[in-house]
Coordinates of C-alpha atoms and ligand atoms in Angstrom, one line a residue:
M431 CA -16.6 -4.1 15.0
K432 CA -17.9 -4.5 11.3
L433 CA -17.4 -7.7 9.8
Q434 CA -16.1 -7.5 6.8
G435 CA -15.0 -10.2 3.7
T436 CA -15.5 -14.2 4.8
M437 CA -15.6 -12.9 9.1
Q438 CA -17.8 -14.4 11.4
I439 CA -19.2 -15.2 14.5
N440 CA -18.9 -19.1 15.4
D441 CA -20.7 -21.1 17.5
K442 CA -18.0 -20.8 20.1
G443 CA -18.9 -16.8 20.3
H444 CA -15.0 -16.6 18.8
L445 CA -14.2 -14.6 15.4
E446 CA -13.5 -16.9 11.7
I447 CA -11.8 -15.1 8.9
G448 CA -11.6 -17.7 6.1
S449 CA -13.7 -20.6 8.3
C450 CA -10.6 -20.4 10.6
D451 CA -11.2 -19.8 14.1
T452 CA -8.7 -16.7 14.8
V453 CA -8.3 -18.2 18.7
E454 CA -7.2 -21.5 17.2
L455 CA -5.1 -19.1 15.1
A456 CA -3.4 -17.3 17.4
E457 CA -2.6 -20.3 19.5
S458 CA -1.1 -21.8 16.8
F459 CA 1.1 -19.3 15.0
G460 CA 1.1 -16.9 18.5
T461 CA 0.6 -13.2 18.2
P462 CA 0.7 -10.4 16.8
L463 CA 0.0 -12.8 13.1
Y464 CA -1.2 -10.6 10.3
V465 CA -4.2 -13.0 8.8
M466 CA -5.4 -12.0 5.1
D467 CA -8.4 -13.3 4.1
E468 CA -7.4 -14.5 0.6
Q469 CA -11.0 -15.1 -0.8
Y470 CA -11.5 -11.5 0.2
F471 CA -8.2 -10.1 -1.2
R472 CA -8.8 -11.9 -4.4
Q473 CA -12.8 -10.2 -4.7
N474 CA -11.4 -7.0 -4.3
C475 CA -8.8 -7.6 -7.0
R476 CA -12.2 -9.4 -9.1
S477 CA -14.0 -5.7 -8.5
Y478 CA -11.7 -4.0 -10.2
Y479 CA -10.4 -6.6 -12.9
R480 CA -14.5 -6.1 -13.7
A481 CA -14.4 -2.6 -13.8
F482 CA -11.8 -1.6 -15.6
T483 CA -10.2 -4.4 -17.8
E484 CA -13.4 -5.9 -18.7
K485 CA -16.2 -3.5 -18.9
Y486 CA -13.4 -0.7 -20.2
D487 CA -10.6 -2.7 -21.3
G488 CA -8.8 -0.8 -18.8
V489 CA -5.5 -1.8 -16.8
V490 CA -5.7 -2.7 -13.0
L491 CA -2.2 -1.8 -11.3
Y492 CA -1.9 -3.3 -7.9
A493 CA 0.2 -1.2 -5.6
A494 CA 2.8 -3.3 -3.9
K495 CA 3.3 -1.1 -1.7
T496 CA 0.4 -1.8 0.4
L497 CA 1.5 -5.2 1.2
L498 CA 4.2 -7.5 -1.1
T499 CA 5.0 -10.8 -0.6
L500 CA 6.2 -14.0 -3.0
A501 CA 2.3 -15.6 -2.0
I502 CA 0.5 -12.0 -2.8
C503 CA 2.6 -11.7 -6.0
H504 CA 0.8 -15.1 -7.2
I505 CA -2.5 -14.0 -6.3
V506 CA -2.1 -10.7 -7.8
A507 CA -0.8 -12.6 -11.0
E508 CA -3.3 -14.7 -11.2
E509 CA -5.8 -12.4 -11.1
G510 CA -4.8 -10.9 -14.0
L511 CA -3.8 -7.6 -12.6
S512 CA -0.1 -5.6 -13.1
L513 CA 1.8 -4.5 -10.7
D514 CA 3.1 -1.0 -9.6
V515 CA 7.1 -0.8 -8.0
V516 CA 8.2 1.6 -6.7
S517 CA 11.4 0.5 -5.4
G518 CA 14.2 -2.2 -6.4
G519 CA 12.8 -4.2 -3.4
E520 CA 9.9 -4.6 -4.5
L521 CA 10.5 -4.8 -8.3
Y522 CA 13.1 -7.8 -6.7
T523 CA 10.1 -9.8 -5.1
A524 CA 8.2 -9.4 -8.3
K525 CA 11.2 -11.0 -10.4
K526 CA 11.6 -13.6 -7.3
A527 CA 7.9 -14.5 -7.4
R528 CA 7.9 -15.1 -11.5
F529 CA 5.6 -12.2 -12.0
P530 CA 5.0 -11.8 -15.4
M531 CA 7.5 -8.3 -16.0
E532 CA 5.6 -6.7 -18.7
R533 CA 2.9 -6.1 -16.1
V534 CA 5.3 -4.6 -13.9
Y535 CA 5.1 -0.6 -13.9
F536 CA 7.7 0.8 -12.4
H537 CA 7.7 4.2 -10.1
G538 CA 9.4 6.2 -7.5
N539 CA 10.7 10.0 -7.5
N540 CA 14.2 8.9 -6.8
K541 CA 14.9 6.0 -8.6
S542 CA 19.3 5.1 -8.1
V543 CA 21.3 3.9 -11.5
A544 CA 20.6 0.5 -9.6
E545 CA 17.3 0.5 -9.8
L546 CA 16.9 1.3 -13.4
K547 CA 19.6 -0.3 -14.8
L548 CA 17.8 -3.6 -12.9
A549 CA 14.1 -2.0 -14.2
L550 CA 15.8 -2.2 -17.8
E551 CA 17.3 -5.6 -17.1
Y552 CA 14.0 -7.5 -16.1
K553 CA 12.4 -5.8 -19.0
V554 CA 9.6 -4.2 -16.8
G555 CA 6.3 -2.8 -19.2
R556 CA 6.7 0.6 -18.2
I557 CA 9.0 2.8 -16.1
I558 CA 6.7 6.0 -14.4
V559 CA 9.3 8.7 -14.8
D560 CA 9.1 11.5 -12.3
N561 CA 11.4 14.2 -12.8
R562 CA 13.9 15.4 -15.5
H563 CA 17.3 14.0 -14.1
E564 CA 15.9 10.8 -14.2
L565 CA 14.2 10.9 -17.6
L566 CA 18.2 11.9 -18.7
M567 CA 19.7 8.9 -17.1
L568 CA 17.4 6.7 -18.6
N569 CA 17.7 7.7 -22.0
R570 CA 21.4 7.5 -21.5
L571 CA 21.0 3.7 -19.3
A572 CA 19.0 2.8 -22.4
G573 CA 21.4 3.8 -25.1
E574 CA 23.9 1.7 -23.5
A575 CA 22.1 -1.3 -22.8
G576 CA 20.9 -0.9 -26.4
V577 CA 17.4 -0.7 -26.2
Q578 CA 14.3 1.9 -25.7
A579 CA 12.6 2.7 -22.3
K580 CA 9.1 2.6 -22.4
I581 CA 7.9 5.3 -20.1
M582 CA 5.0 7.4 -18.9
L583 CA 5.2 10.8 -16.8
R584 CA 4.1 11.7 -13.4
L585 CA 2.4 14.9 -13.9
T586 CA 0.8 16.8 -10.7
P587 CA -2.5 18.1 -11.7
G588 CA -3.1 20.6 -8.8
V589 CA -6.0 18.4 -7.1
E590 CA -6.5 18.6 -4.0
A591 CA -8.2 15.2 -2.5
H592 CA -9.7 15.4 0.9
T593 CA -7.6 13.5 3.1
H594 CA -4.8 13.3 5.3
E595 CA -2.0 16.1 4.9
Y596 CA 0.7 13.5 4.9
I597 CA -1.0 11.5 1.6
K598 CA -2.2 14.4 -0.2
T599 CA 0.4 13.8 -3.2
G600 CA -1.5 15.7 -6.2
Q601 CA -1.5 19.4 -5.6
I602 CA 1.5 21.4 -6.4
D603 CA 3.5 22.0 -3.9
S604 CA 4.8 18.0 -3.9
K605 CA 7.9 16.0 -4.2
F606 CA 6.4 13.9 -7.1
G607 CA 6.0 14.7 -10.5
I608 CA 6.0 16.9 -12.7
V609 CA 3.7 20.4 -12.4
I610 CA 0.9 21.0 -15.5
E611 CA 0.6 24.5 -14.4
N612 CA 3.8 26.5 -14.8
G613 CA 5.1 24.8 -17.9
Q614 CA 7.4 22.3 -16.7
A615 CA 5.4 19.4 -17.5
M616 CA 4.6 20.5 -21.6
E617 CA 8.6 21.3 -21.3
I618 CA 9.6 18.1 -20.4
I619 CA 7.2 15.9 -22.7
K620 CA 9.2 18.0 -25.5
Q621 CA 12.0 16.6 -24.2
A622 CA 10.4 13.2 -23.7
L623 CA 10.1 12.9 -27.6
A624 CA 13.3 14.6 -29.3
L625 CA 15.0 11.7 -26.6
E626 CA 17.0 8.7 -28.7
N627 CA 16.0 6.0 -26.5
I628 CA 12.9 7.3 -25.1
Q629 CA 9.4 5.9 -25.9
L630 CA 6.5 8.0 -24.0
T631 CA 3.2 5.9 -24.0
G632 CA 1.5 7.9 -21.5
L633 CA 0.6 10.4 -18.5
H634 CA 0.1 9.5 -15.0
C635 CA -1.1 11.6 -11.9
H636 CA -1.8 10.6 -8.5
I637 CA -3.8 12.3 -6.1
G638 CA -3.8 11.0 -2.9
S639 CA -5.1 8.4 -0.9
Q640 CA -8.4 7.4 1.0
I641 CA -10.3 9.4 -0.9
F642 CA -14.2 8.7 -1.1
E643 CA -14.7 11.9 -2.7
M644 CA -15.0 10.4 -6.6
Q645 CA -15.3 14.2 -8.4
S646 CA -11.7 14.5 -7.1
Y647 CA -10.9 11.9 -9.7
T648 CA -13.4 13.4 -12.4
H649 CA -11.3 16.6 -12.0
A650 CA -8.5 15.0 -12.4
A651 CA -9.4 13.9 -16.0
E652 CA -10.1 17.4 -16.8
V653 CA -6.8 18.9 -15.7
M654 CA -5.3 15.9 -17.3
L655 CA -7.2 16.2 -20.8
A656 CA -7.6 20.0 -21.1
F657 CA -4.0 19.3 -20.6
T658 CA -3.2 16.7 -23.1
A659 CA -5.1 19.1 -25.9
L660 CA -2.2 21.7 -25.4
V661 CA 0.1 19.2 -25.8
H662 CA -1.6 17.2 -28.4
Q663 CA -2.0 21.2 -30.5
E664 CA 1.6 21.9 -30.2
T665 CA 3.2 18.8 -30.7
G666 CA 1.1 16.8 -32.5
W667 CA 1.9 13.8 -29.7
Q668 CA -1.1 12.4 -27.8
P669 CA -0.6 9.5 -24.9
E670 CA -2.0 5.8 -26.0
E671 CA -2.4 5.4 -22.1
M672 CA -3.5 7.4 -18.8
N673 CA -3.2 6.7 -15.2
F674 CA -5.3 8.0 -12.7
G675 CA -3.4 6.3 -9.5
G676 CA -4.9 4.6 -6.8
G677 CA -6.7 6.5 -3.6
M678 CA -9.4 4.9 -2.9
G679 CA -10.8 4.8 0.6
I680 CA -12.0 2.2 2.5
Y681 CA -13.8 1.5 5.9
Y682 CA -11.9 1.6 8.9
T683 CA -14.3 2.9 11.0
S684 CA -17.9 3.9 11.1
A685 CA -16.5 7.7 9.7
D686 CA -15.2 6.1 6.6
K687 CA -18.1 5.7 3.1
P688 CA -16.5 3.8 0.8
Q689 CA -18.1 3.4 -2.7
P690 CA -17.9 0.6 -5.0
V691 CA -15.2 0.4 -7.2
I692 CA -17.7 -0.1 -10.4
K693 CA -18.9 3.7 -9.2
Y694 CA -15.3 4.6 -9.2
A695 CA -15.2 2.7 -12.8
D696 CA -18.6 4.4 -14.2
M697 CA -17.9 7.9 -13.5
L698 CA -13.5 7.5 -14.6
V699 CA -13.5 6.0 -17.3
P700 CA -16.7 7.3 -19.3
A701 CA -15.7 11.0 -18.3
V702 CA -11.8 10.2 -19.8
Q703 CA -13.5 9.3 -23.2
T704 CA -16.0 12.0 -23.1
L705 CA -13.9 14.6 -22.6
S706 CA -11.2 13.0 -24.9
K707 CA -13.4 12.9 -27.9
S708 CA -14.8 16.9 -27.1
Y709 CA -10.9 17.5 -27.6
G710 CA -10.5 15.5 -30.5
L711 CA -8.3 13.9 -29.0
S712 CA -8.4 9.6 -29.6
V713 CA -9.2 7.8 -25.9
P714 CA -6.7 6.3 -24.1
K715 CA -6.7 3.6 -21.9
V716 CA -7.5 3.7 -18.6
L717 CA -5.1 2.4 -15.9
V718 CA -5.9 2.9 -12.5
E719 CA -3.1 1.8 -9.2
P720 CA -5.8 1.0 -6.2
G721 CA -3.7 -0.9 -3.4
R722 CA -5.0 0.2 0.3
S723 CA -8.6 -0.7 -1.3
I724 CA -7.5 -4.3 -2.6
S725 CA -5.3 -5.5 0.6
G726 CA -6.2 -3.3 3.6
P727 CA -9.7 -4.7 4.3
A728 CA -8.8 -8.3 3.9
G729 CA -6.1 -7.8 6.6
T730 CA -6.8 -8.0 10.7
T731 CA -4.6 -8.4 12.8
L732 CA -4.7 -10.5 16.3
Y733 CA -3.1 -9.5 19.7
T734 CA -2.5 -10.8 22.8
V735 CA -3.8 -8.6 25.5
G736 CA -1.3 -8.5 28.1
A737 CA -1.0 -5.7 31.4
V738 CA -4.7 -4.0 31.8
K739 CA -4.0 -0.5 34.2
D740 CA -6.8 1.0 34.9
I741 CA -6.7 4.5 36.4
P742 CA -10.1 5.1 37.9
G743 CA -11.8 8.2 36.5
I744 CA -9.1 8.8 33.8
R745 CA -8.9 5.9 31.6
K746 CA -8.5 1.8 31.3
Y747 CA -5.4 1.3 29.2
V748 CA -5.2 -2.3 28.0
A749 CA -1.7 -3.8 26.5
V750 CA -1.2 -5.5 24.0
D751 CA 1.9 -8.0 22.3
G752 CA 2.3 -5.4 19.2
G753 CA 1.7 -1.8 18.5
M754 CA 3.3 0.6 16.2
G755 CA 6.2 -2.3 15.4
D756 CA 3.4 -3.8 12.8
N757 CA 1.2 -1.2 12.7
P758 CA 2.5 2.4 12.4
R759 CA -0.6 4.4 11.5
P760 CA -2.1 5.6 14.5
A761 CA 0.9 6.9 15.6
L762 CA 1.8 8.0 12.1
Y763 CA -1.1 9.4 10.9
Q764 CA -3.3 9.7 13.8
A765 CA -5.2 6.6 11.9
R766 CA -8.4 5.4 13.7
Y767 CA -9.2 1.6 13.6
E768 CA -12.5 -0.8 15.1
A769 CA -11.8 -4.0 17.2
L770 CA -13.1 -7.2 19.0
L771 CA -12.2 -9.7 21.2
A772 CA -12.2 -12.7 18.9
N773 CA -12.6 -15.5 21.7
R774 CA -15.6 -13.7 23.2
A775 CA -16.8 -12.1 19.9
A776 CA -20.3 -12.6 21.0
Q777 CA -20.0 -10.9 24.3
Q778 CA -22.5 -7.5 24.8
Q779 CA -21.3 -6.0 28.0
K780 CA -19.4 -3.5 27.5
E781 CA -17.2 -0.3 28.9
M782 CA -15.0 1.9 27.2
V783 CA -11.2 1.4 27.1
S784 CA -7.5 2.3 25.2
I785 CA -5.6 0.1 23.5
A786 CA -2.1 0.6 24.3
G787 CA 1.0 -0.9 22.2
K788 CA 4.0 -2.2 24.0
C789 CA 7.3 0.8 22.5
C790 CA 8.7 2.7 24.6
E791 CA 6.3 5.8 23.0
S792 CA 3.7 7.4 24.7
G793 CA 2.3 8.0 21.3
D794 CA 2.2 4.1 20.6
M795 CA -1.8 4.0 21.4
L796 CA -3.3 1.7 18.3
I797 CA -6.6 2.5 19.4
W798 CA -8.0 5.3 21.6
D799 CA -11.1 4.6 23.8
I800 CA -13.4 1.8 21.9
E801 CA -16.0 -0.3 23.8
L802 CA -15.0 -4.0 24.7
P803 CA -16.2 -6.6 27.1
A804 CA -14.2 -5.8 29.8
P805 CA -10.4 -7.4 28.2
V806 CA -8.0 -9.4 30.6
P807 CA -5.0 -11.0 30.2
G808 CA -5.0 -13.6 27.6
D809 CA -8.1 -12.6 25.4
I810 CA -7.3 -12.1 21.6
L811 CA -7.9 -9.0 20.5
A812 CA -8.8 -8.5 16.0
V813 CA -8.3 -5.0 14.9
S814 CA -9.6 -5.0 11.3
A815 CA -8.8 -3.9 8.1
T816 CA -4.9 -4.2 8.7
G817 CA -4.1 -5.2 5.2
A818 CA -2.7 -2.5 3.7
Y819 CA 0.3 -0.6 4.9
N820 CA 0.9 -2.3 8.2
Y821 CA 3.8 -4.9 7.6
S822 CA 5.0 -3.2 4.7
M823 CA 5.6 0.1 6.7
S824 CA 6.2 -2.2 9.9
M825 CA 9.3 -1.7 11.8
N826 CA 11.8 -3.0 14.2
Y827 CA 11.8 -0.3 17.0
N828 CA 12.8 -1.6 20.3
R829 CA 14.0 -4.5 18.9
L830 CA 10.7 -6.0 18.6
P831 CA 10.5 -8.9 15.9
R832 CA 8.0 -8.6 12.6
P833 CA 5.0 -10.6 13.2
A834 CA 4.1 -13.9 11.2
M835 CA 1.5 -13.9 8.4
V836 CA -1.0 -16.3 7.5
L837 CA -3.5 -16.3 4.4
V838 CA -6.5 -18.2 5.5
R839 CA -9.0 -19.7 3.3
D840 CA -12.0 -22.4 3.5
G841 CA -10.3 -23.5 6.9
V842 CA -6.3 -23.7 6.0
A843 CA -3.8 -20.9 6.9
D844 CA -0.7 -21.1 5.4
I845 CA 2.1 -19.1 6.5
I846 CA 3.2 -16.4 4.1
V847 CA 5.5 -14.8 6.1
T848 CA 7.8 -16.7 8.8
R849 CA 7.5 -14.7 12.4
E850 CA 11.0 -12.9 13.0
T851 CA 13.6 -14.6 15.5
Y852 CA 15.4 -12.7 18.0
D853 CA 18.6 -14.4 16.0
D854 CA 17.2 -12.2 12.4
L855 CA 17.1 -8.9 14.6
I856 CA 20.9 -9.2 14.7
R857 CA 21.8 -10.9 11.1
N858 CA 23.4 -7.9 10.2
D859 CA 25.1 -6.5 13.2
L860 CA 29.1 -7.0 13.4
V861 CA 31.7 -6.7 15.4
P862 CA 34.5 -5.3 15.3
E863 CA 37.5 -7.7 16.4
R864 CA 39.1 -4.6 18.5
L865 CA 36.2 -4.9 20.2
D866 CA 35.7 -7.9 21.0
D867 CA 39.5 -7.8 22.5
R868 CA 38.6 -4.6 24.2
V869 CA 35.7 -6.7 26.0
V870 CA 38.0 -9.6 26.8
R871 CA 40.8 -7.3 27.9
I872 CA 38.4 -5.6 30.5
A873 CA 36.4 -9.1 31.5
G874 CA 40.1 -9.4 32.3
A875 CA 40.6 -6.3 34.1
V876 CA 37.7 -6.8 36.4
R877 CA 38.8 -11.1 37.2
Ligands
LLP1069 N1 -0.2 4.5 -7.1 C1 0.9 5.8 -6.9 C2 1.6 6.7 -7.6 C3 0.7 6.2 -5.1 O1 1.8 7.0 -4.9 C4 0.3 5.6 -4.2 C5 0.3 5.6 -2.8 C6 -0.7 4.3 -4.6 C7 -0.9 4.2 -6.2 C8 -1.7 3.6 -3.6 O2 -2.5 4.3 -3.6 P1 -3.7 3.7 -2.7 O3 -4.7 3.3 -3.5 O4 -3.0 2.5 -1.3 O5 -4.4 4.6 -1.8 N2 1.1 5.2 3.9 C9 0.0 5.5 4.0 C10 -0.2 6.2 2.7 C11 0.6 6.1 1.3 C12 0.1 6.2 -0.4 C13 1.4 6.2 -1.0 N3 1.1 6.4 -2.4 C14 -0.8 4.9 4.6 O6 -0.8 4.3 5.6 O7 -1.8 5.8 4.8

């Protein structure tokens, strides 16, 4: 496993993160445990801030969908980033964390009336409108509230980024955004410009996730600016800001070759500037919405090894106390991860094993074929790069409680999400009285 962020192996041969011994973390807080490396998370925020905001006067929005908790909101706010939220729940979390609402951008392809009302009430910075239905609904709600809604329109530029099928979003056949190519985008822009309670500030696109080919972004910029030139010709309007979404790929395994953020900024922003000038447009502010590349590498999940099942000549299954409940990505996207034994991190002798989760699903395999020092029950397995789309996509399948999360830094570990209890699992369950009655009657009858 590649050591990232503040990871190191201490003289006990244990993995350390944020100068905390992960074996001690597992003992103190139990497993499975999400460990967030605060320094690394902040460093990732800063790389974006420096590259886009300091160098080019752009805006960086942290994509909350990758990982959002109250503590994470505080850090993101402190680091000067803005926030991309996609639901009432994410918005509410930001509000509760007292995140500056003017720095919140509200996304989503099917926002409800209640969500839009909440966004207007909280006075979020922008609403990124995805479709005509939403545009008209928002115009009405803003009118009722006596305000002007500042919006960006999400467009589908028809750019295909090379990534997993399920996480490609910029192509034309997509549930997200408004298609440029067939004229629908032009039509909706004209409509937005004519609406009384709508102020159109800019355009948005997002071409996918876990992207390594930087040319995909410049290609998106070409399409967006060529279209903007047409819009300008037809309407006289031009965007003050242009948002290119998220998507920067990260290192999960040696097959992944992430690019430095500065390279991304140095390709995208000058491309937008040059293209704008060549079309005689004023240069829009460039916005980006990274999520995975900020939170992903900063997270590690600790598990305890349980049953080890050897099928000679076939495979050795090493089962851990978590799995698809806390990390559904391998089951959903065939995502690959690296891992090591945190309590024997320096050990060289290795054998090939596969890591199984504990859910009642054959597909609940965290890692197929990984070399580890012969795992035995009680070992602590650390899986790296689990900071994005793990906790946020976690679930209670098989009524497994969600793990706790600790934020580690300089030898201090703070719990930022408590472990779910069995009582949390039944918190929303109700038993109608008549069922209770029946149990009593049947029990009585049996007796
Ligand atoms: N902006 C928009 C409009 C998005 O749809 C997304 C991700 C982002 C920003 C952040 O993209 P990032 O920088 O994290 O790549 N659950 C999948 C990924 C789904 C991506 C959804 N949209 C996974 O676990 O791989």
